[in-house]
Short mmCIF file of C-alpha atoms and ligand atoms in Angstrom, two decimals:
data_model
loop_
_atom_site.label_atom_id
_atom_site.label_comp_id
_atom_site.label_asym_id
_atom_site.label_seq_id
_atom_site.Cartn_x
_atom_site.Cartn_y
_atom_site.Cartn_z
CA MET A 528 -10.22 0.40 -19.49
CA GLU A 529 -9.84 0.36 -15.56
CA HIS A 530 -10.36 -3.18 -13.81
CA LYS A 531 -11.40 -2.99 -10.37
CA ILE A 532 -9.53 -5.68 -8.21
CA ALA A 533 -10.08 -6.75 -4.74
CA VAL A 534 -7.06 -7.63 -2.90
CA ILE A 535 -7.25 -10.05 0.06
CA ALA A 536 -3.56 -10.53 0.85
CA GLY A 537 -4.63 -12.74 4.02
CA ASP A 538 -2.19 -14.57 6.03
CA GLY A 539 1.47 -15.55 6.36
CA ILE A 540 3.29 -15.29 3.12
CA GLY A 541 0.13 -14.47 1.57
CA PRO A 542 0.87 -10.28 1.90
CA GLU A 543 4.62 -11.18 0.93
CA VAL A 544 3.64 -12.88 -2.58
CA LEU A 545 0.50 -10.57 -3.20
CA ALA A 546 2.74 -7.45 -3.18
CA GLU A 547 4.83 -8.92 -6.13
CA GLY A 548 1.64 -9.83 -7.78
CA VAL A 549 0.19 -6.27 -7.63
CA LYS A 550 3.61 -4.90 -8.76
CA VAL A 551 3.43 -7.28 -11.83
CA LEU A 552 -0.09 -6.45 -12.77
CA ASN A 553 0.95 -2.78 -12.60
CA ALA A 554 3.72 -3.07 -14.65
CA VAL A 555 1.96 -5.05 -17.24
CA ALA A 556 -0.93 -2.43 -17.32
CA GLU A 557 1.89 0.59 -17.77
CA VAL A 558 3.63 -1.42 -20.55
CA ASP A 559 0.53 -2.53 -22.54
CA GLY A 560 -1.07 0.97 -22.12
CA GLY A 561 -4.42 -0.24 -22.92
CA PHE A 562 -5.79 -0.90 -19.49
CA SER A 563 -5.07 -0.05 -15.87
CA PHE A 564 -5.83 -1.27 -12.22
CA ASP A 565 -7.77 -0.02 -9.35
CA PHE A 566 -6.77 -1.95 -6.36
CA THR A 567 -8.82 -1.97 -2.93
CA HIS A 568 -7.05 -4.00 -0.23
CA PHE A 569 -9.07 -5.63 2.44
CA PRO A 570 -7.57 -6.39 5.80
CA TRP A 571 -9.44 -9.65 6.20
CA GLY A 572 -7.86 -12.65 7.63
CA CYS A 573 -6.62 -14.37 10.88
CA GLU A 574 -5.38 -11.23 12.50
CA TYR A 575 -8.60 -9.44 11.54
CA TYR A 576 -10.35 -12.41 13.34
CA LEU A 577 -8.40 -12.06 16.43
CA LYS A 578 -9.60 -8.40 16.54
CA GLU A 579 -13.12 -8.41 15.33
CA GLY A 580 -14.32 -11.98 15.99
CA ARG A 581 -14.89 -12.66 12.36
CA MET A 582 -12.82 -13.16 9.12
CA MET A 583 -14.45 -10.47 6.96
CA ALA A 584 -16.55 -7.60 7.43
CA GLU A 585 -20.30 -8.23 7.93
CA ASP A 586 -21.22 -7.12 4.64
CA GLY A 587 -18.17 -8.30 3.08
CA MET A 588 -19.46 -10.44 0.24
CA GLU A 589 -21.58 -7.28 -0.58
CA GLN A 590 -18.71 -5.39 -0.92
CA LEU A 591 -16.84 -7.73 -2.92
CA LYS A 592 -19.51 -8.04 -5.21
CA LYS A 593 -18.86 -4.90 -7.36
CA PHE A 594 -15.12 -5.59 -8.29
CA ASP A 595 -14.24 -7.15 -11.52
CA ALA A 596 -11.54 -9.83 -9.73
CA ILE A 597 -10.58 -10.77 -6.49
CA PHE A 598 -6.83 -11.30 -5.94
CA LEU A 599 -6.26 -13.85 -2.79
CA GLY A 600 -3.06 -14.57 -1.00
CA ALA A 601 -3.50 -16.99 1.65
CA VAL A 602 -5.92 -17.85 4.39
CA GLY A 603 -5.11 -19.80 7.80
CA TYR A 604 -2.77 -19.22 10.61
CA PRO A 605 -1.99 -20.83 13.91
CA GLY A 606 -4.33 -19.33 16.63
CA VAL A 607 -7.46 -19.65 14.59
CA PRO A 608 -8.99 -23.14 13.84
CA ASP A 609 -8.26 -23.60 10.03
CA HIS A 610 -12.24 -24.65 9.66
CA ILE A 611 -13.44 -21.37 10.79
CA SER A 612 -10.43 -19.31 8.91
CA LEU A 613 -10.93 -21.09 5.49
CA TRP A 614 -14.94 -21.60 5.60
CA ASP A 615 -15.47 -18.01 6.78
CA LEU A 616 -13.20 -16.36 4.07
CA LEU A 617 -11.82 -18.40 1.15
CA LEU A 618 -14.82 -21.04 0.96
CA VAL A 619 -17.36 -18.71 1.57
CA ILE A 620 -16.24 -16.64 -1.57
CA ARG A 621 -15.86 -19.60 -3.73
CA LYS A 622 -19.19 -20.74 -2.98
CA GLN A 623 -21.19 -17.55 -2.86
CA PHE A 624 -19.91 -16.44 -5.88
CA ASP A 625 -20.48 -19.81 -7.69
CA GLN A 626 -16.89 -19.96 -8.60
CA TYR A 627 -17.56 -23.52 -9.48
CA ILE A 628 -14.51 -24.17 -11.53
CA ASN A 629 -11.20 -24.29 -10.34
CA VAL A 630 -8.16 -24.25 -13.17
CA ARG A 631 -5.00 -25.48 -11.89
CA PRO A 632 -2.20 -25.95 -14.25
CA VAL A 633 0.08 -28.62 -13.77
CA LYS A 634 2.93 -27.95 -16.32
CA LEU A 635 6.57 -28.71 -16.14
CA LEU A 636 8.28 -25.35 -17.16
CA LYS A 637 11.86 -25.41 -18.70
CA GLY A 638 14.39 -25.30 -15.76
CA ALA A 639 11.78 -26.01 -13.04
CA PRO A 640 12.73 -29.06 -10.70
CA THR A 641 10.87 -32.50 -10.84
CA PRO A 642 11.55 -35.54 -8.54
CA LEU A 643 10.61 -37.67 -11.42
CA LYS A 644 12.99 -39.31 -13.36
CA ASP A 645 13.34 -39.46 -17.16
CA VAL A 646 10.53 -37.05 -17.71
CA THR A 647 10.36 -34.03 -20.28
CA CYS A 648 8.65 -30.99 -19.85
CA GLU A 649 6.16 -32.26 -22.76
CA ASP A 650 5.42 -34.94 -20.51
CA ILE A 651 3.88 -32.83 -17.68
CA ASP A 652 1.56 -30.69 -19.24
CA MET A 653 -1.99 -30.99 -17.83
CA VAL A 654 -4.93 -28.65 -16.67
CA PHE A 655 -6.88 -29.75 -13.86
CA ILE A 656 -10.60 -28.73 -13.94
CA ARG A 657 -11.65 -28.98 -10.22
CA GLU A 658 -15.24 -28.87 -9.15
CA ASN A 659 -15.35 -26.08 -6.80
CA SER A 660 -18.63 -25.59 -5.26
CA GLU A 661 -19.93 -28.64 -3.77
CA GLY A 662 -18.93 -32.27 -3.47
CA GLU A 663 -17.05 -33.30 -0.33
CA TYR A 664 -16.55 -29.56 0.35
CA ALA A 665 -20.45 -29.02 0.38
CA GLY A 666 -20.28 -28.73 4.28
CA SER A 667 -23.37 -30.78 5.06
CA GLY A 668 -23.20 -32.90 7.91
CA SER A 669 -23.89 -33.16 11.86
CA TRP A 670 -21.95 -33.86 15.05
CA LEU A 671 -24.06 -35.70 17.26
CA TYR A 672 -23.50 -36.30 21.11
CA PRO A 673 -20.23 -34.50 21.20
CA GLY A 674 -18.13 -35.73 24.02
CA GLN A 675 -20.35 -38.45 24.73
CA SER A 676 -19.43 -42.31 24.30
CA ASN A 677 -22.03 -42.65 21.76
CA GLU A 678 -20.53 -39.42 19.58
CA VAL A 679 -20.90 -39.52 15.60
CA VAL A 680 -19.81 -37.33 13.12
CA ILE A 681 -21.56 -37.21 9.70
CA GLN A 682 -19.88 -35.38 6.52
CA ASN A 683 -22.11 -35.65 3.52
CA GLY A 684 -20.84 -35.48 -0.11
CA VAL A 685 -23.38 -33.41 -2.03
CA PHE A 686 -23.12 -34.07 -5.88
CA SER A 687 -25.84 -32.69 -7.70
CA ARG A 688 -26.56 -32.87 -11.46
CA LYS A 689 -26.05 -29.48 -12.03
CA GLY A 690 -23.10 -29.19 -10.29
CA CYS A 691 -21.52 -32.45 -12.08
CA GLU A 692 -22.75 -31.66 -15.40
CA ARG A 693 -21.34 -28.03 -15.75
CA VAL A 694 -18.06 -28.84 -14.43
CA ILE A 695 -17.63 -31.76 -16.65
CA ARG A 696 -19.21 -29.94 -19.67
CA TYR A 697 -16.60 -27.18 -19.19
CA ALA A 698 -13.82 -29.80 -19.26
CA PHE A 699 -15.07 -31.09 -22.43
CA GLU A 700 -15.36 -27.55 -23.96
CA LEU A 701 -11.82 -27.10 -23.10
CA ALA A 702 -10.28 -30.21 -24.32
CA ARG A 703 -12.32 -29.80 -27.63
CA LYS A 704 -11.07 -26.13 -28.08
CA GLU A 705 -7.51 -27.12 -27.34
CA GLY A 706 -7.54 -30.67 -29.25
CA LYS A 707 -6.67 -32.64 -26.05
CA THR A 708 -7.63 -35.70 -24.40
CA LEU A 709 -9.97 -35.59 -21.26
CA THR A 710 -9.51 -37.70 -18.36
CA SER A 711 -12.26 -38.08 -15.48
CA ILE A 712 -10.72 -38.93 -12.00
CA SER A 713 -13.38 -40.63 -9.66
CA LYS A 714 -13.92 -43.67 -7.34
CA GLY A 715 -16.99 -45.30 -8.34
CA ASN A 716 -15.86 -48.77 -6.92
CA ALA A 717 -15.91 -47.36 -3.11
CA LEU A 718 -18.26 -44.28 -3.29
CA ASN A 719 -21.34 -45.87 -4.50
CA TYR A 720 -23.61 -43.23 -4.94
CA SER A 721 -21.50 -40.12 -5.53
CA MET A 722 -19.15 -41.34 -7.94
CA VAL A 723 -21.18 -43.81 -9.52
CA PHE A 724 -23.33 -40.61 -10.37
CA TRP A 725 -20.16 -38.62 -11.43
CA ASP A 726 -19.16 -41.61 -13.93
CA GLN A 727 -22.73 -41.65 -15.12
CA ILE A 728 -22.73 -37.78 -15.92
CA PHE A 729 -19.22 -37.79 -17.38
CA ALA A 730 -20.48 -40.55 -20.02
CA GLU A 731 -23.80 -38.64 -20.64
CA VAL A 732 -22.10 -35.40 -21.36
CA GLY A 733 -19.34 -37.23 -23.29
CA LYS A 734 -22.15 -38.00 -25.82
CA ASP A 735 -22.17 -34.50 -27.10
CA TYR A 736 -18.36 -34.63 -27.69
CA PRO A 737 -17.65 -37.55 -29.81
CA ASP A 738 -14.41 -35.81 -31.19
CA VAL A 739 -12.74 -35.58 -27.63
CA GLU A 740 -10.93 -38.42 -26.50
CA THR A 741 -11.73 -39.62 -22.97
CA HIS A 742 -10.36 -41.74 -20.14
CA SER A 743 -11.34 -42.67 -16.73
CA TYR A 744 -9.52 -43.44 -13.72
CA LEU A 745 -9.83 -44.28 -10.20
CA VAL A 746 -8.30 -41.78 -8.13
CA ASP A 747 -5.74 -44.25 -6.63
CA ALA A 748 -4.45 -45.29 -9.81
CA ALA A 749 -4.39 -41.84 -11.28
CA SER A 750 -2.14 -40.78 -8.23
CA MET A 751 -0.12 -43.57 -9.32
CA PHE A 752 0.06 -42.69 -12.80
CA MET A 753 0.76 -39.05 -12.36
CA VAL A 754 3.97 -40.11 -10.51
CA LYS A 755 4.78 -43.11 -12.87
CA ASP A 756 3.50 -41.75 -16.31
CA PRO A 757 2.37 -38.20 -16.22
CA LYS A 758 2.18 -37.85 -20.01
CA ARG A 759 -1.27 -39.79 -19.96
CA PHE A 760 -2.91 -36.69 -18.48
CA GLN A 761 -3.86 -33.69 -20.55
CA ILE A 762 -7.39 -31.93 -19.41
CA VAL A 763 -8.31 -33.77 -16.19
CA VAL A 764 -11.88 -33.14 -14.46
CA THR A 765 -12.40 -34.16 -10.88
CA SER A 766 -14.36 -33.65 -7.84
CA ASN A 767 -13.54 -30.79 -5.10
CA LEU A 768 -11.49 -33.05 -2.66
CA PHE A 769 -9.63 -35.08 -5.28
CA GLY A 770 -8.79 -32.07 -7.24
CA ASP A 771 -7.45 -30.46 -4.03
CA ILE A 772 -5.32 -33.52 -3.41
CA LEU A 773 -4.05 -34.21 -6.92
CA THR A 774 -3.21 -30.70 -7.63
CA ASP A 775 -0.71 -30.73 -4.63
CA LEU A 776 0.78 -33.81 -6.04
CA GLY A 777 0.81 -31.80 -9.38
CA ALA A 778 2.63 -29.19 -7.82
CA ALA A 779 4.95 -31.44 -6.16
CA ILE A 780 6.06 -33.10 -9.94
CA SER A 781 5.98 -29.69 -11.52
CA GLY A 782 8.48 -27.34 -9.47
CA GLY A 783 6.69 -27.22 -6.15
CA MET A 784 4.22 -25.23 -4.16
CA GLY A 785 5.94 -22.09 -5.07
CA LEU A 786 4.77 -22.61 -8.82
CA ALA A 787 1.33 -23.65 -8.59
CA ALA A 788 -1.44 -21.26 -9.53
CA GLY A 789 -5.10 -21.36 -9.65
CA ALA A 790 -8.17 -19.53 -10.83
CA ASN A 791 -11.60 -19.93 -9.30
CA LEU A 792 -14.07 -19.05 -11.89
CA ASN A 793 -17.58 -18.19 -12.30
CA PRO A 794 -17.78 -18.67 -16.01
CA GLU A 795 -21.11 -16.63 -16.36
CA ARG A 796 -19.59 -13.49 -14.65
CA THR A 797 -22.59 -12.93 -12.68
CA PHE A 798 -20.00 -12.50 -9.93
CA PRO A 799 -16.22 -11.87 -9.54
CA SER A 800 -13.86 -14.89 -10.03
CA MET A 801 -10.83 -15.20 -7.85
CA PHE A 802 -7.19 -15.69 -8.55
CA GLU A 803 -4.74 -17.14 -6.00
CA PRO A 804 -1.71 -19.25 -5.63
CA ILE A 805 -2.92 -22.84 -4.49
CA HIS A 806 -0.34 -22.59 -1.62
CA GLY A 807 -1.36 -21.95 1.90
CA SER A 808 0.02 -19.27 4.32
CA ALA A 809 3.40 -21.24 4.93
CA PRO A 810 3.66 -20.26 8.70
CA ASP A 811 7.12 -21.95 8.52
CA ILE A 812 8.64 -19.29 6.49
CA ALA A 813 6.04 -16.46 6.81
CA GLY A 814 7.68 -12.73 7.12
CA GLN A 815 11.14 -13.89 6.00
CA GLN A 816 10.94 -13.20 2.35
CA LYS A 817 11.39 -16.61 1.51
CA ALA A 818 8.27 -17.40 -0.11
CA ASN A 819 8.24 -17.88 -3.97
CA PRO A 820 5.90 -15.41 -5.55
CA LEU A 821 6.09 -17.10 -9.00
CA ALA A 822 2.94 -19.08 -8.26
CA THR A 823 1.16 -15.84 -7.64
CA VAL A 824 2.60 -14.37 -11.08
CA TRP A 825 1.22 -17.31 -12.64
CA SER A 826 -2.41 -16.75 -11.17
CA VAL A 827 -2.00 -13.20 -12.25
CA ALA A 828 -1.49 -14.51 -15.86
CA GLN A 829 -4.70 -16.38 -15.38
CA MET A 830 -6.38 -13.26 -14.17
CA LEU A 831 -5.05 -11.23 -17.17
CA SER A 832 -6.59 -13.67 -19.55
CA PHE A 833 -9.77 -13.85 -17.89
CA LEU A 834 -10.20 -10.00 -18.00
CA GLY A 835 -9.51 -10.25 -21.65
CA HIS A 836 -6.00 -9.67 -21.81
CA VAL A 837 -5.25 -13.11 -23.33
CA GLU A 838 -1.70 -12.67 -24.88
CA TRP A 839 -0.36 -11.54 -21.40
CA GLU A 840 -0.88 -15.01 -20.25
CA GLN A 841 1.51 -16.87 -22.20
CA ARG A 842 3.75 -13.77 -21.93
CA LEU A 843 4.04 -14.09 -18.21
CA ILE A 844 4.54 -17.77 -18.34
CA ASP A 845 7.53 -17.36 -20.58
CA ILE A 846 8.86 -14.87 -18.07
CA ILE A 847 8.45 -17.27 -15.41
CA GLU A 848 10.31 -19.78 -17.44
CA GLU A 849 13.29 -17.52 -18.16
CA LEU A 850 13.51 -17.08 -14.58
CA LEU A 851 14.06 -20.94 -13.99
CA VAL A 852 16.01 -21.57 -16.89
CA GLU A 853 18.48 -18.55 -15.88
CA LYS A 854 18.53 -19.44 -12.21
CA ALA A 855 20.01 -16.14 -11.25
CA VAL A 856 17.01 -14.76 -9.28
CA LEU A 857 14.97 -17.42 -7.66
CA THR A 858 13.74 -18.05 -4.06
CA PRO A 859 15.39 -21.04 -1.90
CA ASP A 860 12.61 -23.42 -2.67
CA MET A 861 14.13 -23.15 -6.25
CA GLY A 862 17.63 -23.53 -5.16
CA GLY A 863 18.24 -19.71 -5.24
CA VAL A 864 19.05 -16.80 -2.74
CA ALA A 865 16.85 -14.15 -3.72
CA THR A 866 14.13 -12.46 -1.76
CA THR A 867 10.49 -12.71 -2.47
CA ALA A 868 10.57 -8.84 -3.68
CA GLN A 869 13.80 -9.44 -5.62
CA VAL A 870 12.10 -12.35 -7.96
CA GLY A 871 8.91 -9.80 -8.24
CA ASP A 872 11.33 -6.91 -9.16
CA GLU A 873 12.97 -9.45 -11.88
CA VAL A 874 9.79 -10.41 -13.54
CA VAL A 875 8.98 -6.63 -13.62
CA ARG A 876 12.41 -5.83 -15.12
CA LYS A 877 11.64 -8.32 -18.12
CA ILE A 878 8.23 -7.28 -18.68
CA ARG A 879 9.73 -3.97 -19.19
CA GLU A 880 12.52 -5.17 -21.18
CA LYS A 881 10.66 -7.29 -23.46
CA TYR A 882 7.21 -5.73 -24.15
P1 NAD B 183 1.27 -24.51 2.85
O1 NAD B 183 1.14 -24.67 1.37
O2 NAD B 183 1.21 -23.13 3.57
O3 NAD B 183 2.69 -25.10 2.95
C1 NAD B 183 3.29 -26.18 2.62
C2 NAD B 183 4.82 -26.34 2.65
O4 NAD B 183 5.02 -25.34 1.13
C3 NAD B 183 5.50 -25.62 3.61
O5 NAD B 183 6.83 -25.91 3.85
C4 NAD B 183 5.82 -24.22 2.97
O6 NAD B 183 6.87 -23.43 3.38
C5 NAD B 183 5.90 -24.51 1.37
N1 NAD B 183 5.35 -23.45 0.64
C6 NAD B 183 4.21 -23.18 0.24
N2 NAD B 183 3.89 -22.01 -0.61
C7 NAD B 183 5.42 -21.66 -0.62
C8 NAD B 183 5.93 -20.61 -1.51
N3 NAD B 183 5.12 -19.72 -2.10
N4 NAD B 183 7.54 -20.61 -1.52
C9 NAD B 183 8.18 -21.42 -0.98
N5 NAD B 183 7.65 -22.57 -0.03
C10 NAD B 183 6.26 -22.48 -0.04
O7 NAD B 183 0.28 -25.96 3.55
P2 NAD B 183 0.14 -25.83 5.02
O8 NAD B 183 1.17 -25.80 5.82
O9 NAD B 183 -0.51 -27.17 5.01
O10 NAD B 183 -1.12 -24.88 5.39
C11 NAD B 183 -0.61 -23.73 6.40
C12 NAD B 183 -2.02 -22.89 6.44
O11 NAD B 183 -2.33 -22.39 5.11
C13 NAD B 183 -2.98 -23.70 7.25
O12 NAD B 183 -3.73 -22.71 7.88
C14 NAD B 183 -4.11 -24.04 5.84
O13 NAD B 183 -5.21 -24.39 6.17
C15 NAD B 183 -3.72 -22.98 5.29
N6 NAD B 183 -3.99 -23.17 3.77
C16 NAD B 183 -4.71 -22.14 2.89
C17 NAD B 183 -4.70 -22.12 1.58
C18 NAD B 183 -5.21 -20.98 0.82
O14 NAD B 183 -5.62 -19.91 1.25
N7 NAD B 183 -5.75 -21.21 -0.37
C19 NAD B 183 -4.27 -23.31 0.81
C20 NAD B 183 -3.67 -24.20 1.46
C21 NAD B 183 -3.60 -24.16 2.83
C1 IPM B 184 -6.62 -25.34 -1.67
C2 IPM B 184 -6.62 -25.23 -0.29
C3 IPM B 184 -8.06 -25.05 0.25
C4 IPM B 184 -8.99 -26.09 -0.45
C5 IPM B 184 -8.27 -25.07 1.76
C6 IPM B 184 -7.42 -24.32 2.56
C7 IPM B 184 -9.60 -25.11 2.03
O1 IPM B 184 -5.90 -26.46 0.02
O2 IPM B 184 -7.18 -24.13 -2.47
O3 IPM B 184 -6.04 -25.97 -2.38
O4 IPM B 184 -8.83 -27.24 0.30
O5 IPM B 184 -9.53 -25.92 -1.40
MN1 MN B 185 -5.34 -27.46 -1.35
#
C-alpha cells in the first residue's frame, strides 16, 4: 500500500524539522514492510509569496485534494504579514478541507522537562480536542473608516450548531472509548452568546453519554488549574482560540514547543487531513539546526495512526521518550547539543534497532 503525502515544509525551521519527519516515515515504512510513502514537495510559503505574490499555487487546493495526508512544517516569516501568510496557506487548508478536529496531546513524557513542581508524568496526560474550523477564527468582520477618527473594527465569532455539536460529539466519543473524563472549557460568563451556546450544546450532547464523567471550566480558571493541578484534565474540548492558547500553555508544562504535536482531522475523510508540529517557524533559531524535530516526529506518529498503522503511534512516542530519558542526543531546548538532523537520525536508528 502506498500513501501519497503532500509535504509543505513552509518557512523558518519548517523545512529543517520536516526533513527529519520524512526520514522517520521512510524508516517506519522500510521496517514495517507493509506500506510505503510517495512524497510530493510543494515550495509554498513566505519565500514563494515574495516571488509569486501568493502563498500557494492558484490551483493549490485542487492539487492537494488527491493526497492521503498533508505534512506541514510551519508558516510565517518576517517580511510577510502574518495574517496574510497564515490565512492564505495554513488556515485555508484547515477550513476548506473541513479539518474541524484539532487533536493536540499534552502529555509529559518521562525525561521531559517541566517547570511545574511536584508533578509526575501521570499528572500531565491530556488530549485537547480543539474546534478547528470556525469560532473566533471564522474570519468574519469588517474594518470601517480606516485611518479616520471614527475607525471601527469588528471581529465576529461564528459558532454554528453543526460546528459545536460535531467537535463536542467527537470529544465525547474519544472520552468514552478511552474511559476518560471530558472537560469543556468556555467562557459563558462574559461571552454571552457564543459561549452560552457552547455550554448549552455541551450539556445537550452529553445526554447521549451518561457514562462519561464531565467537567466544565471557565477558560481563566482552566488556565490556572493547568498549572496548579493539571491532573484534573484528561480529554478536553474547547473553542478554536482557547484551544490555540491553552495548547501553548500545555506545551510549556509538558516539555516545550519542541515536543508539541497536532493533527488537523477531517474525520469523514472527504478531504486529506493535515499533520504538523504546533510550533511556528521560530525565526530566532531558523537555519541553525537547533530546532527540535521531536514535535514533528510525534505528529508523524499521529499521521501513521490515522493512515491505519495504529501500532506505530505508541512505538514512536516510546522512542521519543527513550531519547528524553537517555539525554544523549537532544537539541538545545532540551538541554542537549545535538543538531536537528542528529536527533532525526537517532530516532531512525532506534526504529531499525527495535522493530
Ligand atoms: P514559534 O512557535 O515559532 O516560536 C516560539 C518560541 O519557541 C521561539 O523562541 C522558538 O525558538 C521556540 N521554538 C519553537 N519551535 C521550536 C522547536 N521545534 N525547537 C526548539 N525551539 C522551538 O512562535 P512565534 O515566534 O510566535 O511565531 C513565529 C512565526 O510562526 C510567526 O510568523 C507566526 O505567525 C508563525 N506561526 C506558525 C504556526 C504554524 O505554522 N503552525 C504556528 C505558530 C506560529
Ligand atoms: C497554531 C498556530 C495557528 C493557530 C496560527 C499560526 C494561525 O498558532 O497552529 O497553533 O492559531 O491556529
Ligand atoms: Mn498556536
